[in-house]
Amino acid sequence: MAEQSYQQRKTEMESAAEVSKELKRKKRIKLLVYALAFAIFQTIVILVFSLTVMRIKNPKFRVQSITVEDLTAAATNPPSFYMKLNAQVAVKNTNFGHFKFQNTTISFEYGGVGVGDALVAKGRSKARSTKKMNVTVVLNSNNIVNNSSLKSDIESGFLALSCRSKLIGKVQLMKLIKKKKSAEMKCAMLLNLVTKAVQDIKCQ
């Protein structure tokens, strides 16, 4: 009877040891699964962070609207024009850090010839925001010579103008990362001499 009781206790102890061993094995597997899941989660977070927050793009620089303050145009010989324009320009910054840019100019042209420049003062476009600025420019035909199309354009009531510029600056992330970036502007527009309005502004 004592022998049987001893064997029973021994069996129970061995069984308990096996159960304990199995529980420890399952616990180790569970810990490994948690560690693996955490590592995968961390990898995904780092990847998303790298593809979004840490991916620094060039801001966009555009002319949004232009109003005519003063305008005279004559299809004389030689033909001529003079105008004063107020332009609203915008710097769109899609980065997670601010874009600090230097002074620059917007060069306006007619038929590939420079007819005036507008000064854009240095500034800062905040993270994921658009900074709007107003600039004034005077355009005239003083530099245009031997352009046979200017007279006919004035007579038609429309002048095709273009402008270009480049903002140079730096994007700063979390006060740790600074990267040089630039924003280029190339716009075309049509000036209606009759209504004294700038229309069809297209930028790229």
Backbone as ProteinMPNN parsed JSONL, in Angstrom:
{"seq_chain_A": "MAEQSYQQRKTEMESAAEVSKELKRKKRIKLLVYALAFAIFQTIVILVFSLTVMRIKNPKFRVQSITVEDLTAAATNPPSFYMKLNAQVAVKNTNFGHFKFQNTTISFEYGGVGVGDALVAKGRSKARSTKKMNVTVVLNSNNIVNNSSLKSDIESGFLALSCRSKLIGKVQLMKLIKKKKSAEMKCAMLLNLVTKAVQDIKCQ", "coords_chain_A": {"N_chain_A": [[0.825, -1.198, 0.0], [1.93, 1.204, 0.851], [3.931, 1.337, -1.007], [2.486, 1.664, -3.337], [1.328, 4.124, -2.829], [3.571, 5.716, -2.793], [4.463, 5.484, -5.447], [2.326, 6.672, -6.715], [2.527, 9.3, -5.745], [4.984, 9.921, -6.846], [4.423, 9.774, -9.546], [2.565, 11.822, -9.758], [4.194, 14.008, -9.111], [6.03, 13.925, -11.205], [4.281, 14.387, -13.263], [3.401, 16.937, -12.596], [5.798, 18.273, -12.875], [6.209, 18.012, -15.619], [4.02, 19.442, -16.538], [4.701, 21.966, -15.552], [7.039, 22.364, -16.96], [6.027, 22.45, -19.556], [4.424, 24.701, -19.383], [6.37, 26.676, -18.976], [7.673, 26.494, -21.42], [5.665, 27.317, -23.18], [5.372, 29.895, -22.236], [7.845, 30.981, -22.898], [7.636, 30.86, -25.69], [5.485, 32.579, -26.08], [6.619, 34.99, -25.185], [8.605, 35.303, -27.125], [6.987, 35.615, -29.377], [5.715, 38.025, -28.702], [7.964, 39.688, -28.633], [8.781, 39.515, -31.298], [6.53, 40.603, -32.578], [6.612, 43.186, -31.544], [9.024, 44.063, -32.624], [8.373, 44.017, -35.353], [6.351, 45.931, -35.349], [7.808, 48.195, -34.56], [9.504, 48.416, -36.755], [7.652, 49.016, -38.776], [6.695, 51.477, -37.836], [9.052, 53.037, -37.96], [9.509, 52.907, -40.702], [7.207, 54.167, -41.76], [7.567, 56.667, -40.569], [9.941, 57.435, -41.801], [9.116, 57.616, -44.452], [7.251, 59.614, -44.412], [7.387, 61.836, -42.324], [10.206, 62.256, -42.276], [10.8, 62.523, -44.923], [11.834, 64.895, -46.984], [10.599, 67.412, -48.992], [10.681, 69.548, -51.917], [9.418, 72.792, -51.47], [6.493, 74.524, -52.856], [6.191, 77.256, -55.047], [4.177, 79.834, -56.042], [2.251, 82.09, -58.14], [-0.703, 83.429, -57.077], [-2.755, 85.306, -57.509], [-3.319, 88.364, -59.374], [-3.667, 91.827, -59.377], [-4.493, 94.773, -61.207], [-3.147, 97.906, -60.809], [-2.419, 100.225, -62.108], [-2.443, 101.166, -65.542], [-1.329, 101.67, -68.831], [-1.362, 101.56, -72.329], [-0.199, 101.701, -75.651], [-0.632, 101.506, -79.126], [1.313, 102.701, -80.754], [4.011, 104.067, -82.727], [7.158, 103.725, -81.729], [5.317, 100.879, -80.316], [4.049, 100.783, -76.931], [3.948, 100.068, -73.358], [2.888, 100.497, -69.957], [2.633, 99.497, -66.637], [1.351, 98.923, -63.338], [1.393, 96.436, -61.011], [-0.188, 94.451, -58.503], [0.655, 91.619, -56.849], [-0.306, 88.506, -55.441], [1.54, 86.105, -53.922], [2.425, 82.714, -53.11], [3.911, 80.427, -50.824], [3.977, 77.128, -50.566], [4.38, 74.765, -48.146], [4.842, 71.487, -47.603], [6.18, 69.947, -45.827], [7.164, 68.5, -42.603], [8.615, 70.222, -41.17], [9.673, 73.675, -40.754], [10.179, 75.964, -43.524], [12.701, 78.02, -44.307], [13.449, 80.819, -46.134], [15.465, 82.809, -48.425], [15.938, 86.269, -49.571], [14.515, 87.028, -52.76], [13.834, 87.502, -56.3], [11.091, 88.062, -58.527], [10.97, 87.608, -61.849], [9.524, 89.236, -64.547], [8.377, 88.753, -67.879], [7.982, 89.627, -71.341], [7.462, 88.195, -74.369], [9.886, 86.855, -74.027], [11.605, 88.809, -73.161], [12.87, 90.739, -70.504], [10.714, 92.651, -68.473], [10.281, 93.713, -66.024], [10.821, 93.507, -62.428], [9.943, 91.915, -59.349], [10.338, 92.231, -55.873], [10.808, 89.754, -53.44], [10.693, 89.421, -50.095], [12.827, 87.898, -47.606], [11.751, 85.11, -45.595], [9.619, 82.851, -43.696], [8.035, 79.783, -44.092], [5.712, 78.032, -42.341], [5.599, 74.671, -40.912], [3.86, 72.342, -42.896], [2.072, 74.206, -44.072], [0.833, 77.162, -45.8], [2.382, 80.035, -46.866], [1.397, 83.277, -47.536], [2.082, 86.117, -49.519], [2.229, 89.583, -50.431], [3.248, 91.367, -53.253], [4.587, 94.12, -55.109], [4.903, 95.251, -58.454], [6.395, 96.979, -61.164], [5.869, 97.15, -64.564], [7.235, 97.679, -67.805], [7.726, 98.614, -71.267], [10.292, 99.329, -72.001], [12.631, 97.859, -72.54], [12.021, 96.444, -74.775], [12.618, 95.978, -78.098], [12.267, 96.246, -81.645], [10.144, 94.392, -81.851], [7.763, 93.009, -83.564], [5.323, 91.949, -82.96], [4.281, 93.164, -80.717], [2.785, 95.532, -81.192], [0.534, 94.537, -82.58], [-0.478, 92.846, -80.608], [-1.202, 94.651, -78.603], [-3.186, 96.031, -79.991], [-5.006, 93.99, -80.252], [-5.861, 93.737, -77.711], [-4.835, 92.096, -75.75], [-2.128, 90.966, -73.754], [0.431, 88.655, -73.537], [2.045, 87.482, -70.787], [4.818, 86.368, -68.759], [6.355, 84.868, -65.853], [9.08, 84.182, -63.654], [10.882, 82.565, -61.006], [12.985, 81.73, -58.173], [13.105, 80.31, -55.072], [15.404, 79.989, -52.507], [16.392, 78.062, -49.784], [16.201, 76.545, -46.484], [14.946, 73.533, -45.063], [13.908, 72.749, -41.862], [13.889, 70.209, -39.465], [12.618, 69.359, -36.369], [14.577, 70.847, -35.046], [16.962, 69.604, -35.43], [17.631, 68.462, -37.887], [18.679, 69.876, -40.877], [18.076, 70.772, -44.146], [18.998, 71.749, -47.367], [16.772, 73.243, -49.606], [14.802, 74.137, -52.492], [12.433, 76.281, -54.137], [10.855, 76.505, -57.116], [9.458, 78.709, -59.554], [7.372, 79.023, -62.373], [5.384, 80.792, -64.342], [2.601, 81.579, -66.448], [0.542, 84.04, -67.992], [-2.328, 86.042, -68.939], [-2.898, 89.314, -69.915], [-5.594, 91.36, -69.892], [-6.212, 94.1, -71.694], [-8.414, 95.674, -72.008], [-10.331, 95.19, -69.961], [-8.61, 95.541, -67.938], [-7.459, 93.48, -66.373], [-5.773, 90.635, -65.019], [-5.686, 87.438, -66.283], [-6.236, 83.848, -66.56], [-4.007, 82.615, -65.167], [-1.383, 80.433, -65.043], [0.605, 78.133, -63.468], [3.644, 76.276, -62.966]], "CA_chain_A": [[0.0, 0.0, 0.0], [2.877, 2.319, 0.928], [4.629, 1.36, -2.302], [1.539, 2.217, -4.315], [1.183, 5.556, -2.517], [4.828, 6.355, -3.223], [4.443, 5.526, -6.903], [1.318, 7.657, -7.103], [3.096, 10.629, -5.507], [6.056, 10.114, -7.823], [3.775, 10.046, -10.841], [1.983, 13.155, -9.691], [5.288, 14.965, -9.152], [6.551, 13.937, -12.574], [3.254, 15.031, -14.087], [3.448, 18.368, -12.281], [7.031, 18.794, -13.475], [5.97, 18.094, -17.058], [3.108, 20.572, -16.757], [5.482, 23.178, -15.32], [7.965, 22.486, -18.087], [5.237, 22.834, -20.72], [4.016, 26.094, -19.174], [7.541, 27.514, -19.219], [7.928, 26.491, -22.864], [4.646, 28.167, -23.781], [5.667, 31.269, -21.833], [8.974, 31.431, -23.739], [7.116, 31.068, -27.052], [4.666, 33.783, -26.035], [7.545, 36.115, -25.101], [9.226, 35.441, -28.441], [5.969, 36.165, -30.274], [5.567, 39.434, -28.34], [9.183, 40.385, -29.058], [8.748, 39.588, -32.756], [5.473, 41.555, -32.935], [7.107, 44.521, -31.205], [10.059, 44.399, -33.608], [7.676, 44.32, -36.607], [5.669, 47.206, -35.131], [8.84, 49.238, -34.578], [9.96, 48.544, -38.148], [6.595, 49.712, -39.511], [6.699, 52.875, -37.368], [10.247, 53.684, -38.52], [9.305, 53.015, -42.149], [6.217, 55.225, -41.98], [8.22, 57.916, -40.167], [10.929, 57.776, -42.831], [8.442, 57.933, -45.71], [6.39, 60.791, -44.255], [7.988, 62.937, -41.574], [11.607, 62.481, -42.63], [10.953, 62.73, -46.362], [11.804, 66.341, -47.189], [10.287, 67.746, -50.378], [10.806, 70.951, -52.304], [8.162, 73.552, -51.376], [5.975, 75.052, -54.114], [6.144, 78.72, -55.099], [3.21, 80.127, -57.092], [1.468, 83.321, -58.17], [-2.102, 83.064, -56.898], [-3.627, 86.297, -58.15], [-2.691, 89.659, -59.692], [-4.596, 92.922, -59.676], [-3.864, 95.89, -61.928], [-3.332, 99.19, -60.123], [-2.288, 101.294, -63.104], [-2.151, 100.563, -66.842], [-1.45, 102.419, -70.085], [-0.782, 100.827, -73.47], [-0.452, 102.434, -76.894], [-0.153, 100.834, -80.333], [1.946, 103.752, -81.551], [5.263, 103.633, -83.344], [6.995, 102.299, -81.381], [4.273, 100.575, -79.329], [4.587, 100.804, -75.571], [3.011, 99.851, -72.258], [3.35, 100.719, -68.591], [1.619, 98.995, -65.706], [1.727, 98.63, -61.958], [0.617, 95.275, -60.6], [-0.075, 93.9, -57.152], [0.543, 90.168, -56.968], [-0.267, 87.674, -54.244], [2.298, 84.874, -54.163], [2.295, 81.777, -51.986], [4.906, 79.361, -50.651], [3.309, 75.984, -49.947], [5.367, 73.876, -47.536], [4.166, 70.261, -47.17], [7.073, 69.223, -44.924], [6.859, 68.546, -41.177], [9.492, 71.234, -40.588], [9.493, 74.944, -41.442], [11.057, 76.292, -44.65], [13.21, 79.379, -44.181], [13.999, 81.179, -47.444], [16.182, 84.073, -48.55], [15.384, 87.236, -50.529], [14.587, 86.637, -54.166], [13.058, 88.364, -57.193], [10.261, 87.437, -59.56], [11.247, 88.297, -63.115], [8.416, 89.218, -65.509], [8.844, 88.843, -69.265], [7.066, 89.646, -72.485], [8.194, 87.711, -75.546], [11.236, 86.447, -73.644], [12.384, 89.983, -72.756], [12.524, 91.196, -69.168], [9.986, 93.925, -68.455], [10.178, 94.196, -64.648], [11.124, 92.564, -61.352], [9.289, 92.122, -58.054], [11.162, 91.742, -54.773], [10.178, 88.92, -52.405], [11.559, 89.48, -48.915], [13.064, 86.625, -46.938], [10.709, 84.778, -44.633], [9.526, 81.461, -43.265], [6.756, 79.101, -44.254], [5.617, 77.058, -41.26], [5.408, 73.26, -41.288], [2.571, 71.937, -43.454], [1.225, 75.385, -44.215], [1.095, 78.01, -46.957], [2.642, 81.438, -46.535], [0.992, 84.167, -48.613], [2.742, 87.424, -49.484], [1.838, 90.526, -51.474], [4.382, 92.099, -53.829], [4.229, 95.104, -56.134], [5.878, 95.272, -59.55], [6.139, 97.898, -62.277], [6.301, 96.582, -65.846], [7.194, 98.61, -68.938], [8.26, 98.075, -72.525], [11.538, 100.035, -72.336], [13.663, 96.943, -73.05], [11.529, 95.736, -75.968], [12.942, 96.663, -79.367], [12.072, 95.462, -82.871], [9.2, 93.296, -81.643], [6.638, 93.344, -84.445], [4.054, 91.426, -82.44], [3.788, 93.97, -79.6], [1.733, 96.426, -81.668], [-0.68, 93.758, -82.867], [-1.008, 92.349, -79.328], [-1.883, 95.777, -77.948], [-4.41, 96.272, -80.763], [-5.955, 92.888, -79.981], [-6.352, 93.904, -76.352], [-4.285, 91.075, -74.849], [-0.675, 90.795, -73.681], [0.842, 87.404, -72.885], [3.197, 87.702, -69.911], [5.294, 85.212, -67.996], [7.251, 85.229, -64.765], [9.844, 83.049, -63.116], [11.635, 82.884, -59.799], [13.471, 80.58, -57.426], [13.352, 80.534, -53.651], [16.426, 79.092, -51.958], [16.358, 78.081, -48.323], [16.434, 75.291, -45.766], [13.872, 72.934, -44.271], [14.44, 72.296, -40.575], [13.041, 69.265, -38.749], [12.872, 69.113, -34.949], [15.781, 71.59, -34.664], [18.121, 68.708, -35.541], [17.961, 68.193, -39.286], [18.533, 70.991, -41.802], [18.376, 70.341, -45.509], [18.789, 72.794, -48.361], [15.723, 72.983, -50.582], [14.449, 75.313, -53.277], [11.09, 76.285, -54.718], [10.914, 77.199, -58.402], [8.196, 79.195, -60.101], [7.26, 79.386, -63.779], [3.965, 81.091, -64.548], [2.188, 82.3, -67.655], [-0.731, 84.731, -67.732], [-2.826, 86.887, -70.028], [-3.366, 90.61, -69.434], [-6.675, 91.936, -70.697], [-6.013, 95.552, -71.684], [-9.72, 96.331, -72.005], [-10.901, 95.098, -68.603], [-7.506, 95.789, -67.01], [-7.433, 92.339, -65.449], [-4.869, 89.522, -65.359], [-6.475, 86.227, -66.287], [-5.614, 82.588, -67.0], [-2.691, 82.4, -64.568], [-1.036, 79.014, -64.993], [1.956, 77.954, -62.914], [4.175, 74.904, -62.846]], "C_chain_A": [[0.869, 1.261, 0.0], [3.605, 2.497, -0.393], [3.747, 2.01, -3.349], [1.37, 3.721, -4.109], [2.414, 6.323, -2.981], [4.865, 6.521, -4.729], [3.456, 6.578, -7.414], [1.847, 9.072, -6.925], [4.19, 10.948, -6.525], [5.497, 10.486, -9.193], [3.191, 11.447, -10.876], [3.052, 14.242, -9.772], [5.87, 15.086, -10.554], [5.579, 14.648, -13.508], [3.256, 16.543, -13.876], [4.678, 19.027, -12.904], [6.871, 18.971, -14.977], [5.071, 19.287, -17.384], [3.859, 21.894, -16.598], [6.437, 23.444, -16.474], [7.243, 22.98, -19.34], [4.787, 24.292, -20.61], [5.164, 27.056, -19.434], [7.85, 27.62, -20.702], [6.942, 27.41, -23.581], [4.894, 29.641, -23.462], [6.801, 31.844, -22.668], [8.508, 31.726, -25.164], [6.312, 32.355, -27.118], [5.548, 35.032, -25.977], [8.231, 36.377, -26.439], [8.262, 36.055, -29.444], [5.778, 37.654, -29.999], [6.774, 40.252, -28.819], [9.201, 40.572, -30.568], [7.71, 40.611, -33.224], [5.916, 42.984, -32.658], [8.149, 44.981, -32.223], [9.418, 44.772, -34.949], [6.99, 45.672, -36.502], [6.658, 48.368, -35.2], [9.337, 49.489, -35.996], [8.944, 49.326, -38.972], [6.577, 51.193, -39.134], [7.87, 53.645, -37.98], [10.083, 53.899, -40.017], [8.333, 54.134, -42.478], [6.824, 56.59, -41.661], [9.19, 58.39, -41.236], [10.259, 58.238, -44.116], [7.569, 59.181, -45.62], [7.139, 61.943, -43.607], [9.391, 63.269, -42.076], [11.832, 62.701, -44.125], [10.763, 64.218, -46.667], [11.634, 66.64, -48.68], [10.548, 69.222, -50.642], [9.453, 71.639, -52.129], [7.725, 74.029, -52.764], [5.802, 76.563, -53.995], [5.279, 79.112, -56.292], [2.665, 81.553, -56.979], [0.006, 82.913, -58.065], [-3.056, 84.027, -57.589], [-2.847, 87.581, -58.394], [-3.795, 90.671, -59.975], [-3.818, 94.068, -60.311], [-4.188, 97.19, -61.21], [-3.288, 100.35, -61.108], [-1.892, 100.651, -64.431], [-2.355, 101.565, -67.966], [-0.755, 101.605, -71.166], [-1.168, 101.564, -74.743], [0.162, 101.691, -78.072], [0.443, 101.864, -81.286], [3.196, 103.192, -82.224], [6.43, 104.352, -82.649], [5.866, 102.095, -80.357], [4.883, 100.515, -77.924], [3.5, 100.445, -74.558], [3.709, 100.156, -70.929], [2.246, 100.215, -67.672], [2.217, 98.785, -64.316], [0.791, 97.54, -61.452], [0.859, 94.938, -59.136], [-0.334, 92.397, -57.244], [0.545, 89.499, -55.593], [0.441, 86.37, -54.607], [2.225, 84.0, -52.917], [3.415, 80.748, -52.012], [4.217, 78.23, -49.889], [4.357, 74.987, -49.462], [4.645, 72.639, -46.978], [5.019, 69.446, -46.2], [6.63, 69.374, -43.463], [7.803, 69.496, -40.422], [9.338, 72.531, -41.364], [10.541, 75.149, -42.536], [11.427, 77.763, -44.544], [13.922, 79.747, -45.475], [14.598, 82.579, -47.441], [15.447, 85.024, -49.496], [15.489, 86.692, -51.95], [13.789, 87.64, -54.993], [12.216, 87.515, -58.131], [10.459, 88.247, -60.826], [10.076, 88.126, -64.077], [8.967, 89.452, -66.92], [7.671, 88.977, -70.235], [7.888, 89.226, -73.7], [9.627, 87.323, -75.241], [12.131, 87.585, -73.206], [11.917, 90.444, -71.375], [11.858, 92.561, -69.185], [9.796, 94.452, -67.025], [10.446, 93.095, -63.635], [10.373, 92.937, -60.08], [10.16, 91.501, -56.972], [10.313, 90.935, -53.793], [11.132, 88.888, -51.219], [11.691, 88.103, -48.264], [11.996, 86.38, -45.864], [10.734, 83.306, -44.28], [8.112, 80.947, -43.475], [6.703, 77.987, -43.216], [5.365, 75.649, -41.785], [3.981, 73.015, -41.75], [1.584, 73.115, -43.517], [1.632, 76.176, -45.452], [1.267, 79.455, -46.507], [2.294, 82.3, -47.746], [1.629, 85.539, -48.422], [2.24, 88.288, -50.638], [3.065, 91.304, -51.943], [3.866, 93.04, -54.912], [5.319, 95.139, -57.202], [5.426, 96.273, -60.611], [6.716, 97.276, -63.542], [6.222, 97.658, -66.925], [7.921, 97.995, -70.128], [9.584, 98.707, -72.926], [12.588, 99.126, -72.968], [13.254, 96.224, -74.337], [11.824, 96.567, -77.209], [12.726, 95.691, -80.523], [11.193, 94.228, -82.65], [7.925, 93.632, -82.409], [5.298, 92.894, -83.886], [3.477, 92.291, -81.322], [2.642, 94.879, -80.038], [0.437, 95.68, -81.918], [-1.298, 93.198, -81.587], [-1.774, 93.454, -78.596], [-3.203, 96.079, -78.656], [-5.459, 95.202, -80.505], [-6.531, 92.988, -78.574], [-5.811, 92.903, -75.351], [-2.761, 91.042, -74.929], [-0.381, 89.505, -72.93], [2.118, 87.661, -72.088], [3.596, 86.394, -69.236], [6.177, 85.708, -66.864], [7.934, 83.977, -64.24], [10.632, 83.515, -61.889], [12.105, 81.588, -59.15], [13.76, 80.989, -55.985], [14.382, 79.524, -53.17], [16.405, 79.201, -50.438], [16.648, 76.722, -47.722], [15.161, 74.843, -45.053], [14.487, 72.382, -42.991], [13.421, 71.41, -39.873], [13.516, 69.123, -37.311], [14.181, 69.743, -34.445], [17.058, 70.741, -34.754], [18.589, 68.551, -36.975], [17.691, 69.436, -40.123], [18.951, 70.531, -43.191], [18.048, 71.461, -46.485], [17.73, 72.362, -49.377], [15.416, 74.273, -51.336], [13.042, 75.152, -53.842], [11.133, 77.123, -55.99], [9.525, 77.579, -58.888], [8.345, 79.485, -61.586], [5.775, 79.564, -64.063], [3.745, 81.827, -65.864], [0.816, 82.901, -67.379], [-1.096, 85.601, -68.927], [-3.38, 88.173, -69.422], [-4.394, 91.163, -70.412], [-6.586, 93.462, -70.588], [-7.337, 96.315, -71.608], [-10.301, 96.355, -70.594], [-9.867, 95.413, -67.525], [-7.454, 94.713, -65.904], [-6.456, 91.29, -65.958], [-5.669, 88.231, -65.224], [-5.65, 85.024, -66.755], [-4.186, 82.419, -66.462], [-2.445, 80.901, -64.419], [0.41, 78.874, -64.539], [2.354, 76.493, -62.894], [5.428, 74.914, -61.995]], "O_chain_A": [[0.609, 2.228, -0.716], [3.865, 3.612, -0.845], [4.215, 2.815, -4.154], [1.281, 4.489, -5.066], [2.311, 7.436, -3.495], [5.253, 7.575, -5.234], [3.711, 7.272, -8.398], [1.669, 9.934, -7.786], [4.311, 12.077, -7.001], [6.006, 11.364, -9.89], [3.3, 12.163, -11.872], [2.852, 15.27, -10.417], [6.164, 16.181, -11.033], [5.973, 15.394, -14.405], [3.134, 17.322, -14.821], [4.626, 20.158, -13.387], [7.338, 19.958, -15.545], [5.301, 20.03, -18.338], [3.688, 22.819, -17.392], [6.621, 24.581, -16.907], [7.762, 23.809, -20.088], [4.768, 25.025, -21.599], [4.974, 28.115, -20.032], [8.237, 28.68, -21.193], [7.319, 28.178, -24.466], [4.662, 30.518, -24.293], [6.763, 32.999, -23.092], [8.925, 32.712, -25.773], [6.428, 33.127, -28.07], [5.258, 36.025, -26.645], [8.417, 37.527, -26.837], [8.643, 36.898, -30.256], [5.689, 38.456, -30.928], [6.624, 41.357, -29.339], [9.58, 41.63, -31.07], [7.964, 41.388, -34.145], [5.632, 43.89, -33.442], [8.158, 46.142, -32.633], [9.852, 45.717, -35.608], [7.032, 46.471, -37.437], [6.381, 49.395, -35.82], [9.563, 50.633, -36.391], [9.312, 50.189, -39.767], [6.459, 52.059, -40.0], [7.701, 54.766, -38.458], [10.467, 54.942, -40.546], [8.591, 54.952, -43.361], [6.618, 57.554, -42.398], [9.262, 59.579, -41.545], [10.756, 59.137, -44.794], [7.189, 59.745, -46.646], [7.485, 62.917, -44.275], [9.72, 64.438, -42.278], [12.943, 63.032, -44.542], [9.644, 64.728, -46.61], [12.417, 66.185, -49.514], [10.625, 70.034, -49.72], [8.439, 71.118, -52.594], [8.49, 73.949, -53.725], [5.331, 77.074, -52.979], [5.601, 78.767, -57.429], [2.62, 82.142, -55.898], [-0.476, 82.129, -58.883], [-4.048, 83.608, -58.185], [-1.853, 87.859, -57.722], [-4.735, 90.394, -60.72], [-2.651, 94.302, -59.997], [-5.355, 97.535, -61.025], [-4.019, 101.33, -60.967], [-1.103, 99.707, -64.455], [-3.393, 102.221, -68.057], [0.311, 101.032, -70.94], [-2.309, 101.996, -74.904], [1.327, 101.294, -78.03], [0.118, 101.892, -82.473], [3.396, 101.979, -82.275], [6.672, 105.518, -82.963], [5.506, 103.018, -79.627], [6.069, 100.234, -77.757], [2.306, 100.506, -74.851], [4.931, 100.082, -70.805], [1.066, 100.477, -67.904], [3.407, 98.513, -64.153], [-0.43, 97.691, -61.461], [1.956, 95.116, -58.607], [-1.407, 91.963, -57.665], [1.303, 89.882, -54.702], [-0.004, 85.631, -55.485], [1.992, 84.49, -51.812], [3.814, 80.263, -53.071], [3.911, 78.368, -48.704], [5.122, 74.436, -50.253], [3.92, 72.74, -45.989], [4.613, 68.357, -45.793], [5.833, 70.251, -43.129], [7.784, 69.558, -39.193], [8.914, 72.505, -42.519], [11.636, 74.588, -42.484], [10.575, 78.642, -44.675], [14.878, 79.083, -45.876], [14.29, 83.412, -46.588], [14.467, 84.645, -50.139], [16.437, 85.985, -52.29], [13.14, 88.529, -54.44], [12.586, 86.394, -58.482], [10.148, 89.438, -60.866], [9.682, 87.002, -64.387], [9.893, 90.238, -67.122], [6.557, 88.517, -69.987], [8.902, 89.851, -74.012], [10.498, 87.448, -76.103], [13.304, 87.362, -72.906], [10.717, 90.527, -71.112], [12.346, 93.502, -69.81], [9.213, 95.519, -66.834], [10.317, 91.908, -63.937], [10.191, 94.114, -59.772], [10.658, 90.386, -57.127], [9.242, 91.373, -53.373], [12.25, 88.385, -51.328], [10.796, 87.263, -48.357], [11.422, 87.316, -45.307], [11.715, 82.603, -44.523], [7.131, 81.584, -43.091], [7.554, 77.097, -43.214], [4.974, 75.456, -42.936], [3.021, 73.42, -41.095], [0.438, 73.022, -43.078], [2.654, 75.889, -46.075], [0.395, 80.02, -45.847], [2.819, 82.092, -48.84], [1.703, 86.054, -47.307], [1.871, 87.773, -51.693], [3.825, 91.832, -51.132], [2.842, 92.782, -55.545], [6.508, 95.065, -56.893], [4.238, 96.395, -60.91], [7.893, 96.921, -63.593], [5.277, 98.445, -66.965], [8.629, 96.995, -70.004], [9.966, 98.626, -74.093], [13.35, 99.562, -73.831], [14.048, 95.483, -74.917], [11.352, 97.694, -77.355], [12.966, 94.489, -80.405], [11.464, 93.157, -83.193], [7.11, 94.437, -81.957], [4.253, 93.401, -84.293], [2.294, 92.165, -81.006], [1.636, 94.988, -79.336], [-0.635, 96.134, -81.517], [-2.521, 93.088, -81.493], [-2.85, 93.222, -78.044], [-4.214, 96.35, -78.009], [-6.658, 95.477, -80.537], [-7.568, 92.392, -78.279], [-6.277, 92.86, -74.213], [-2.178, 91.085, -76.012], [-0.88, 89.288, -71.826], [3.15, 88.018, -72.657], [2.812, 85.448, -69.156], [6.686, 86.828, -66.905], [7.424, 82.864, -64.372], [10.992, 84.685, -61.759], [11.679, 80.496, -59.527], [14.554, 81.892, -55.723], [14.235, 78.325, -53.408], [16.402, 80.3, -49.882], [17.256, 75.859, -48.355], [14.406, 75.655, -44.517], [15.468, 71.639, -43.033], [12.261, 71.783, -39.701], [14.679, 68.805, -37.063], [14.81, 69.222, -33.524], [18.101, 71.118, -34.22], [19.789, 68.512, -37.249], [16.591, 69.987, -40.08], [20.033, 69.977, -43.382], [16.966, 72.046, -46.441], [17.789, 71.264, -49.931], [15.734, 75.367, -50.869], [12.536, 74.04, -54.001], [11.417, 78.32, -55.938], [8.55, 76.862, -58.662], [9.316, 80.111, -62.013], [5.006, 78.603, -64.029], [4.594, 82.591, -66.321], [0.023, 82.338, -66.624], [-0.274, 85.857, -69.806], [-4.225, 88.132, -68.527], [-4.107, 91.399, -71.586], [-6.849, 94.038, -69.532], [-7.367, 97.473, -71.19], [-10.71, 97.404, -70.097], [-10.203, 95.537, -66.348], [-7.413, 95.002, -64.709], [-6.323, 91.078, -67.163], [-6.258, 87.963, -64.176], [-4.538, 85.162, -67.265], [-3.267, 82.114, -67.222], [-3.204, 80.196, -63.754], [1.322, 79.429, -65.151], [1.512, 75.598, -62.817], [6.03, 73.864, -61.771]]}, "name": "protein", "num_of_chains": 1, "seq": "MAEQSYQQRKTEMESAAEVSKELKRKKRIKLLVYALAFAIFQTIVILVFSLTVMRIKNPKFRVQSITVEDLTAAATNPPSFYMKLNAQVAVKNTNFGHFKFQNTTISFEYGGVGVGDALVAKGRSKARSTKKMNVTVVLNSNNIVNNSSLKSDIESGFLALSCRSKLIGKVQLMKLIKKKKSAEMKCAMLLNLVTKAVQDIKCQ"}
